[in-house]
Coordinates of C-alpha atoms in Angstrom, one line a residue:
M1 CA 88.0 87.1 65.2
P2 CA 89.3 85.1 63.1
F3 CA 92.5 83.8 64.0
T4 CA 93.2 80.5 61.3
G5 CA 96.3 81.7 59.0
K6 CA 96.6 85.0 61.1
R7 CA 101.4 85.5 61.9
V8 CA 101.0 85.5 65.1
L9 CA 104.2 86.7 67.8
I10 CA 104.0 85.6 71.6
I11 CA 106.6 87.7 73.6
G12 CA 107.1 85.7 77.2
L13 CA 106.9 82.2 77.9
A14 CA 105.7 82.4 81.2
R15 CA 101.8 80.8 82.1
S16 CA 100.0 83.9 80.0
G17 CA 102.0 83.3 77.0
M18 CA 102.3 79.6 76.8
A19 CA 98.5 79.8 77.8
A20 CA 98.1 82.5 74.2
V21 CA 100.0 80.0 72.4
L22 CA 98.0 76.7 72.5
A23 CA 94.9 79.3 73.0
L24 CA 96.3 80.5 68.7
H25 CA 97.4 77.6 67.7
Q26 CA 94.0 75.1 68.1
R27 CA 92.6 78.4 66.0
G28 CA 95.1 77.6 63.4
A29 CA 97.4 80.5 63.3
I30 CA 100.6 80.9 62.3
L31 CA 103.1 80.9 65.6
S32 CA 106.3 82.0 66.2
A33 CA 107.2 82.6 70.5
Y34 CA 109.9 84.6 71.6
D35 CA 111.5 85.2 75.2
A36 CA 114.2 87.2 76.3
K37 CA 115.8 84.1 78.9
D38 CA 118.2 81.8 77.3
S39 CA 117.6 78.7 75.9
S40 CA 118.6 76.8 79.1
E41 CA 116.7 78.6 81.2
I42 CA 113.4 77.8 79.4
E43 CA 114.3 74.5 78.3
L44 CA 110.2 72.9 78.7
E45 CA 108.9 76.2 77.3
I46 CA 110.8 75.3 73.5
K47 CA 110.3 71.4 73.6
N48 CA 106.6 72.1 74.2
L49 CA 106.2 74.8 71.8
V50 CA 108.4 72.9 69.6
D51 CA 105.9 69.8 70.0
L52 CA 103.6 72.2 68.0
G53 CA 105.2 73.6 65.1
V54 CA 106.0 76.5 66.6
P55 CA 109.6 78.1 66.4
V56 CA 111.2 80.2 69.6
F57 CA 113.6 82.6 69.0
A58 CA 115.1 82.6 73.5
G59 CA 117.4 85.2 74.4
V60 CA 117.5 86.6 70.7
D61 CA 115.1 89.0 69.9
P62 CA 112.9 88.5 66.5
P63 CA 112.7 90.1 63.4
L64 CA 109.8 92.1 63.2
A65 CA 110.1 94.5 60.5
G66 CA 109.2 92.2 56.0
Q67 CA 107.4 89.2 58.9
N68 CA 104.3 90.6 58.1
W69 CA 102.9 90.5 62.0
D70 CA 99.0 90.7 62.5
M71 CA 99.3 90.8 66.4
I72 CA 101.8 90.3 69.1
V73 CA 100.8 88.7 72.0
V74 CA 102.7 90.1 75.5
S75 CA 102.8 88.7 78.5
P76 CA 101.6 91.2 81.3
G77 CA 105.1 91.1 82.8
V78 CA 107.1 92.7 79.5
P79 CA 107.3 96.6 80.1
Q80 CA 105.7 98.3 77.4
D81 CA 108.3 100.4 76.6
T82 CA 110.6 97.9 76.2
E83 CA 112.7 98.3 72.5
L84 CA 110.5 95.8 71.3
I85 CA 107.7 96.3 72.0
K86 CA 108.2 99.6 71.2
K87 CA 109.1 99.0 66.8
A88 CA 106.3 97.2 66.8
Y89 CA 104.2 100.2 67.6
T90 CA 106.4 101.8 65.2
L91 CA 106.2 99.4 62.5
G92 CA 101.7 99.4 63.6
I93 CA 101.7 96.1 64.5
P94 CA 98.6 95.4 67.2
V95 CA 100.1 94.7 70.1
I96 CA 97.6 92.9 72.6
G97 CA 98.0 90.8 75.5
E98 CA 96.2 87.7 77.3
L99 CA 93.6 88.9 79.0
E100 CA 92.4 90.8 75.3
L101 CA 93.1 87.9 73.3
A102 CA 90.7 85.7 75.6
Y103 CA 88.3 88.3 75.5
Q104 CA 88.0 88.1 72.4
I105 CA 87.5 83.9 71.8
K106 CA 85.2 83.6 74.5
S107 CA 81.3 82.4 74.1
D108 CA 79.3 85.0 74.2
R109 CA 77.2 82.8 76.9
V110 CA 81.0 84.2 78.9
E111 CA 80.6 87.3 81.8
M112 CA 83.5 88.8 83.0
Y113 CA 83.7 90.1 86.0
A114 CA 86.5 92.1 86.3
I115 CA 88.5 93.0 89.5
T116 CA 91.3 96.2 90.2
G117 CA 92.7 98.1 93.1
T118 CA 95.9 98.4 94.4
N119 CA 95.3 95.9 97.0
G120 CA 92.4 93.2 97.6
K121 CA 92.0 92.1 94.6
T122 CA 93.1 88.4 95.6
T123 CA 90.6 88.9 98.2
S124 CA 87.8 89.7 96.5
T125 CA 88.0 87.8 93.6
A126 CA 88.0 84.7 95.5
L127 CA 85.4 85.7 97.7
L128 CA 83.1 86.8 94.1
H129 CA 84.3 83.2 93.0
Y130 CA 82.8 81.3 95.9
I131 CA 80.1 83.5 96.1
L132 CA 78.9 82.4 92.9
E133 CA 80.1 78.3 93.6
Q134 CA 77.6 78.4 96.2
D135 CA 74.5 79.5 94.3
G136 CA 75.3 76.8 92.4
R137 CA 76.8 78.7 89.2
K138 CA 79.4 77.0 86.4
T139 CA 82.0 80.0 87.1
A140 CA 85.7 80.4 87.4
M141 CA 88.1 82.7 87.8
G142 CA 91.9 83.5 86.5
G143 CA 93.6 86.1 85.6
N144 CA 96.3 88.4 87.6
I145 CA 95.2 86.1 90.6
G146 CA 97.3 83.0 89.5
T147 CA 95.5 81.2 85.6
A148 CA 95.8 82.2 83.0
L149 CA 92.7 83.5 81.3
C150 CA 93.0 81.9 77.9
G151 CA 93.1 78.3 79.4
L152 CA 89.8 78.8 81.1
V153 CA 87.7 80.6 77.9
D154 CA 88.2 77.6 76.2
K155 CA 86.6 75.1 78.7
M156 CA 83.5 77.5 79.3
P157 CA 80.6 77.5 76.3
S158 CA 79.0 79.5 79.1
G159 CA 79.1 80.5 82.2
E160 CA 80.8 83.6 84.5
I161 CA 84.3 84.3 85.3
V162 CA 85.7 86.6 87.4
V163 CA 89.2 88.1 86.6
E164 CA 91.6 89.6 88.9
V165 CA 92.8 92.9 86.5
S166 CA 96.5 94.2 86.6
S167 CA 97.2 97.7 86.1
F168 CA 99.8 95.2 83.9
Q169 CA 96.9 93.6 82.3
L170 CA 95.0 97.0 81.3
E171 CA 97.7 98.1 79.4
T172 CA 97.1 96.2 76.2
A173 CA 93.7 96.2 76.7
A174 CA 91.9 97.5 73.2
T175 CA 88.3 95.3 73.5
F176 CA 88.2 94.2 77.3
K177 CA 85.1 95.1 78.7
P178 CA 83.8 94.0 81.5
H179 CA 79.5 93.3 82.1
I180 CA 80.2 94.5 86.0
A181 CA 83.1 96.1 87.3
A182 CA 84.9 97.4 90.1
V183 CA 87.7 99.4 91.5
L184 CA 88.7 99.0 95.0
N185 CA 90.7 101.6 96.4
I186 CA 94.1 103.4 94.4
T187 CA 97.5 103.9 95.7
P188 CA 101.4 104.7 94.9
D189 CA 102.2 100.7 93.3
H190 CA 103.9 100.0 90.0
L191 CA 105.6 103.2 89.9
D192 CA 109.4 101.7 88.5
R193 CA 106.4 100.7 85.0
H194 CA 103.8 103.5 85.1
K195 CA 106.2 106.2 85.8
T196 CA 104.1 108.7 87.3
M197 CA 100.6 108.4 89.8
A198 CA 98.5 110.4 86.2
E199 CA 99.7 107.3 84.2
Y200 CA 98.9 104.2 87.1
V201 CA 95.2 106.4 87.1
K202 CA 95.1 106.4 83.3
T203 CA 95.9 102.2 83.2
K204 CA 93.6 101.1 85.8
G205 CA 90.8 103.5 84.3
R206 CA 90.9 101.1 80.6
I207 CA 88.3 98.4 83.0
C208 CA 85.2 100.8 82.9
S209 CA 86.6 103.1 79.8
R210 CA 84.3 100.6 76.9
Q211 CA 81.8 99.8 79.5
N212 CA 78.3 101.3 78.7
S213 CA 74.9 101.5 80.1
D214 CA 73.9 98.5 80.4
D215 CA 77.3 97.4 82.7
Y216 CA 77.9 98.4 85.8
L217 CA 80.7 100.3 88.1
I218 CA 81.5 98.7 91.4
L219 CA 83.7 102.3 93.3
N220 CA 85.4 102.1 96.6
Y221 CA 83.5 105.9 98.1
E222 CA 86.1 106.5 99.8
D223 CA 88.7 106.4 97.6
E224 CA 88.6 109.7 96.1
R225 CA 91.2 108.4 92.9
V226 CA 88.6 106.0 92.8
R227 CA 85.6 107.9 92.8
R228 CA 86.4 109.8 90.0
F229 CA 86.4 106.7 87.9
N230 CA 82.8 107.6 88.0
E231 CA 83.6 110.2 84.9
M232 CA 85.5 107.3 82.6
T233 CA 82.2 105.4 81.5
A234 CA 78.8 105.7 81.1
A235 CA 78.3 102.2 83.5
Q236 CA 75.8 102.3 86.4
I237 CA 77.7 102.9 89.0
R238 CA 77.3 101.5 93.0
Y239 CA 79.6 102.7 95.4
F240 CA 80.5 100.9 98.3
S241 CA 81.5 102.0 102.4
A242 CA 83.0 101.4 105.2
E243 CA 83.3 104.5 106.8
R244 CA 79.1 105.5 105.9
T245 CA 75.7 104.9 105.5
L246 CA 75.3 106.0 101.5
D247 CA 71.8 106.8 100.3
E248 CA 72.0 103.8 97.5
G249 CA 75.1 101.1 97.8
I250 CA 76.7 99.1 100.1
F251 CA 77.9 99.4 103.9
I252 CA 78.1 99.2 106.7
D253 CA 75.8 100.7 109.4
N254 CA 74.8 99.0 112.9
N255 CA 77.2 96.4 113.0
C256 CA 75.2 94.6 109.9
I257 CA 75.8 95.6 105.8
F258 CA 72.8 96.4 104.2
M259 CA 72.5 97.5 100.5
V260 CA 70.4 100.2 98.8
E261 CA 68.4 100.3 95.5
N262 CA 66.2 102.7 94.5
G263 CA 65.7 104.0 98.0
K264 CA 65.1 100.3 99.2
R265 CA 67.6 99.2 102.1
Q266 CA 68.4 95.4 102.8
K267 CA 70.1 94.1 105.6
V268 CA 72.2 91.6 103.9
A269 CA 74.0 90.1 106.7
P270 CA 75.9 90.5 110.3
L271 CA 79.3 91.2 110.4
D272 CA 79.8 88.9 113.4
D273 CA 79.0 86.1 111.4
V274 CA 81.5 87.4 108.9
L275 CA 84.9 84.4 109.3
L276 CA 87.1 87.5 107.2
R277 CA 90.0 89.3 109.8
G278 CA 91.2 92.7 109.4
K279 CA 89.6 96.3 109.2
H280 CA 91.2 96.3 105.2
N281 CA 89.3 93.2 104.1
L282 CA 85.8 94.9 104.8
E283 CA 86.3 97.2 101.8
N284 CA 87.0 93.8 100.3
I285 CA 83.9 92.1 101.6
L286 CA 81.1 94.9 100.3
C287 CA 82.7 95.2 97.3
A288 CA 82.5 91.4 96.3
V289 CA 78.7 91.3 98.0
A290 CA 77.9 94.5 95.7
M291 CA 78.8 91.9 92.9
A292 CA 77.1 89.4 93.8
W293 CA 74.4 91.3 93.9
I294 CA 73.9 92.5 91.3
A295 CA 74.7 89.3 89.9
G296 CA 71.3 88.2 90.9
V297 CA 72.5 85.8 94.1
R298 CA 69.7 85.6 96.6
E299 CA 70.5 87.3 100.2
E300 CA 70.5 83.8 101.8
V301 CA 73.4 82.4 99.4
I302 CA 75.5 85.4 100.5
Q303 CA 74.6 85.6 103.5
K304 CA 76.1 81.7 104.2
S305 CA 79.0 82.4 101.8
L306 CA 80.3 85.5 104.2
T307 CA 80.2 82.8 107.1
T308 CA 82.0 80.2 105.6
F309 CA 84.7 82.2 103.0
N310 CA 88.1 82.2 105.6
G311 CA 90.0 84.3 102.0
V312 CA 93.0 83.3 100.2
R313 CA 96.4 81.9 100.6
H314 CA 99.2 84.3 101.3
R315 CA 96.8 86.7 102.4
L316 CA 96.7 87.8 106.5
E317 CA 97.5 83.3 105.8
P318 CA 97.3 81.9 109.4
V319 CA 99.7 79.4 109.3
A320 CA 100.6 77.6 112.5
Q321 CA 100.6 78.2 116.6
H322 CA 103.3 77.9 118.1
R323 CA 105.0 77.8 121.6
G324 CA 102.7 80.3 121.8
V325 CA 103.8 82.3 119.2
L326 CA 101.5 82.8 116.3
Y327 CA 102.5 83.1 112.5
I328 CA 101.4 84.6 109.6
N329 CA 101.7 84.4 106.3
D330 CA 101.9 87.9 104.0
S331 CA 103.8 87.5 101.5
K332 CA 101.1 89.1 99.2
G333 CA 101.5 92.2 101.2
T334 CA 104.1 93.4 98.2
N335 CA 103.6 97.6 98.8
P336 CA 103.6 99.0 101.3
D337 CA 100.2 100.1 101.9
S338 CA 99.8 97.1 101.8
T339 CA 101.5 96.2 104.8
I340 CA 100.5 98.8 106.9
K341 CA 96.5 97.2 106.4
A342 CA 98.5 93.7 107.7
L343 CA 100.1 95.4 110.5
E344 CA 96.3 97.4 111.4
S345 CA 95.4 93.4 112.1
F346 CA 97.2 92.8 114.8
D347 CA 96.8 94.0 118.3
E348 CA 99.3 91.5 119.6
P349 CA 102.9 92.7 119.7
I350 CA 104.6 92.1 116.0
V351 CA 107.7 91.0 114.5
L352 CA 107.7 91.4 110.9
I353 CA 109.8 90.0 109.0
A354 CA 110.1 92.4 105.0
G355 CA 112.3 93.8 102.6
G356 CA 112.5 92.7 99.3
R357 CA 113.0 94.0 95.4
A358 CA 111.3 98.0 96.2
K359 CA 108.8 99.6 92.8
G360 CA 109.1 102.9 93.7
G361 CA 106.6 103.7 96.2
D362 CA 106.7 105.6 99.6
Y363 CA 108.2 104.0 102.4
S364 CA 107.5 107.0 105.7
T365 CA 103.6 105.9 106.2
V366 CA 104.7 102.3 106.8
A367 CA 108.0 103.1 108.9
R368 CA 105.7 105.2 111.2
L369 CA 103.8 102.4 111.8
M370 CA 106.1 99.6 112.0
A371 CA 108.0 102.1 114.4
N372 CA 104.7 102.2 116.5
K373 CA 103.5 98.7 116.2
V374 CA 107.1 96.5 115.7
K375 CA 108.5 95.1 118.5
D376 CA 110.7 93.7 116.1
L377 CA 112.1 94.4 112.0
V378 CA 113.9 91.3 110.0
L379 CA 114.9 92.9 107.2
L380 CA 116.2 91.5 103.5
G381 CA 116.3 91.6 100.4
E382 CA 117.5 94.9 97.8
A383 CA 115.3 97.5 99.9
K384 CA 116.2 96.7 103.4
E385 CA 118.6 99.7 103.4
L386 CA 115.6 101.9 102.4
I387 CA 113.2 100.1 104.8
K388 CA 115.7 100.7 107.2
T389 CA 116.5 104.1 106.9
A390 CA 113.0 105.1 106.7
V391 CA 112.2 103.4 110.3
M392 CA 115.3 104.4 112.1
D393 CA 114.3 108.2 110.7
Y394 CA 111.1 107.4 113.1
G395 CA 113.3 106.6 116.7
F396 CA 112.9 102.3 115.9
Q397 CA 116.2 100.5 116.6
N398 CA 115.2 97.0 116.8
I399 CA 116.5 96.2 112.8
H400 CA 117.7 93.0 111.8
E401 CA 119.6 92.4 108.8
V402 CA 119.9 88.8 107.5
E403 CA 120.5 87.9 103.7
D404 CA 117.9 85.3 103.1
L405 CA 114.5 83.9 104.1
V406 CA 115.4 81.1 105.7
S407 CA 117.1 82.7 107.8
A408 CA 114.4 85.7 108.4
V409 CA 111.7 83.2 109.5
T410 CA 114.8 82.0 111.9
K411 CA 115.4 84.9 113.2
A412 CA 112.0 86.1 113.9
S413 CA 111.0 83.0 116.2
E414 CA 114.0 84.1 118.2
L415 CA 113.3 87.5 119.1
A416 CA 109.6 86.0 119.5
E417 CA 107.8 85.2 122.9
A418 CA 104.1 83.8 124.0
G419 CA 101.7 86.2 122.7
D420 CA 103.2 87.1 119.5
V421 CA 102.6 87.2 115.8
V422 CA 105.3 86.7 114.2
L423 CA 104.7 88.2 110.6
L424 CA 105.2 87.8 107.2
S425 CA 104.7 91.0 105.2
P426 CA 107.0 92.8 102.8
A427 CA 106.2 95.2 101.6
C428 CA 108.0 94.7 98.8
A429 CA 107.9 92.4 95.4
S430 CA 109.3 88.9 95.8
W431 CA 111.4 89.4 92.6
D432 CA 114.6 90.1 93.6
M433 CA 115.4 86.8 95.2
F434 CA 112.1 84.4 93.7
P435 CA 110.2 84.0 91.2
S436 CA 107.0 85.5 92.6
Y437 CA 105.3 86.0 95.7
E438 CA 103.7 82.4 96.0
H439 CA 107.0 80.8 96.0
R440 CA 108.6 83.2 98.6
G441 CA 105.3 82.6 100.8
D442 CA 105.8 78.5 100.6
L443 CA 108.8 79.0 102.0
F444 CA 108.7 81.1 104.7
C445 CA 105.6 78.2 105.8
E446 CA 108.2 75.3 104.7
Q447 CA 110.3 76.9 107.1
V448 CA 107.5 77.6 110.1
A449 CA 106.8 73.8 109.6
K450 CA 110.8 72.7 110.2
I451 CA 111.4 74.7 113.2
I452 CA 108.1 73.4 114.8
E453 CA 109.5 69.9 114.0
R454 CA 112.3 70.5 115.2
D455 CA 111.5 71.8 118.1
N456 CA 109.0 69.2 119.2
K457 CA 112.2 66.5 118.6
L458 CA 114.2 68.5 121.3
A459 CA 111.1 68.6 124.0

């Protein structure tokens, strides 16, 4: 789509919004930008936009009626039910997101492989990208994983981009059609935004709704909601399962990963050689391997990649072992189900740091597991009373409330003994205290390092 001379309003000036500005400015669009924050909070963004000649509305709604906007590009963090967006729809102004914009401006010689799901997206995305790199391909990864897509597609005349896709991004996807797509799992999350589980599932389904018979959709056979996505697409379906053997698809048998296509069974890799830890990672591995296989990566490359890929930051990331205590950063555990998976990854006694901003999920299941597996629970953030009540319903009493993460790490280190695991897995979003889960995880790592440094000086 040509953008020269098009009047476009960018809403939201975080990472994706600024990337959209640069991409459209290069293509001759007539731009304006808006952010709900006051100008004092986005001084750098305003300076950069003014340098480009882009007028900025900071903290003041831009006019919509009578402005002849050809399009609005909205950041994923801006809900669709905000008054400004609802007014745009009423006026008939097309509203898309940065994911959709990147898809529209990419070269025809760039393929997009997209992964969504409630949990595991980042690990699966990073692993698939790593496998493609090991195969010597020109590849990049972006989207919800942290790198805005518009900036990537402008640098890639050809190649393959692995995209982590969130439900927020899919809300505004109009023509987005990945050649290979995957859905890992769907459990309650972001219900504060999507309101109902049915709406959340429907939004996730937009990843495959425009695929055709030349495209591929990878589905988790063990997730009933995900399995039903086969009714929503014309793509060729491939299933994966960490629980059973399949007539067609990818699965685990006799402690090895196998792929069956057209009745032909082929061994991919022995599990003993796989570096990633945790039962939950089996699904992430199978998903990424299935996508790589369909993309034509050789078996030996996949096998070697699995023996050397050690995961992503902030997801069950080993930080340090100090005085016999293992410190684990799972700041990306932003909902109850992801924290369940983290707790199930350890047999050692656990001192758990949890809490933050709840997103409308049910905490009863994770609370039951906490009561059975956690030695001490350190709580902080807006949701600490919610989690405290849920875990006390199961008779758990070893609860320690703190005001901030620095205090939480200090308290956890005091409670932990040799042989324990101090696990940051909040089961909540970070937004009550931090701009992102990355900032939260980085602070956890910094505080662990400070505790080790302090103890070494005292030794």
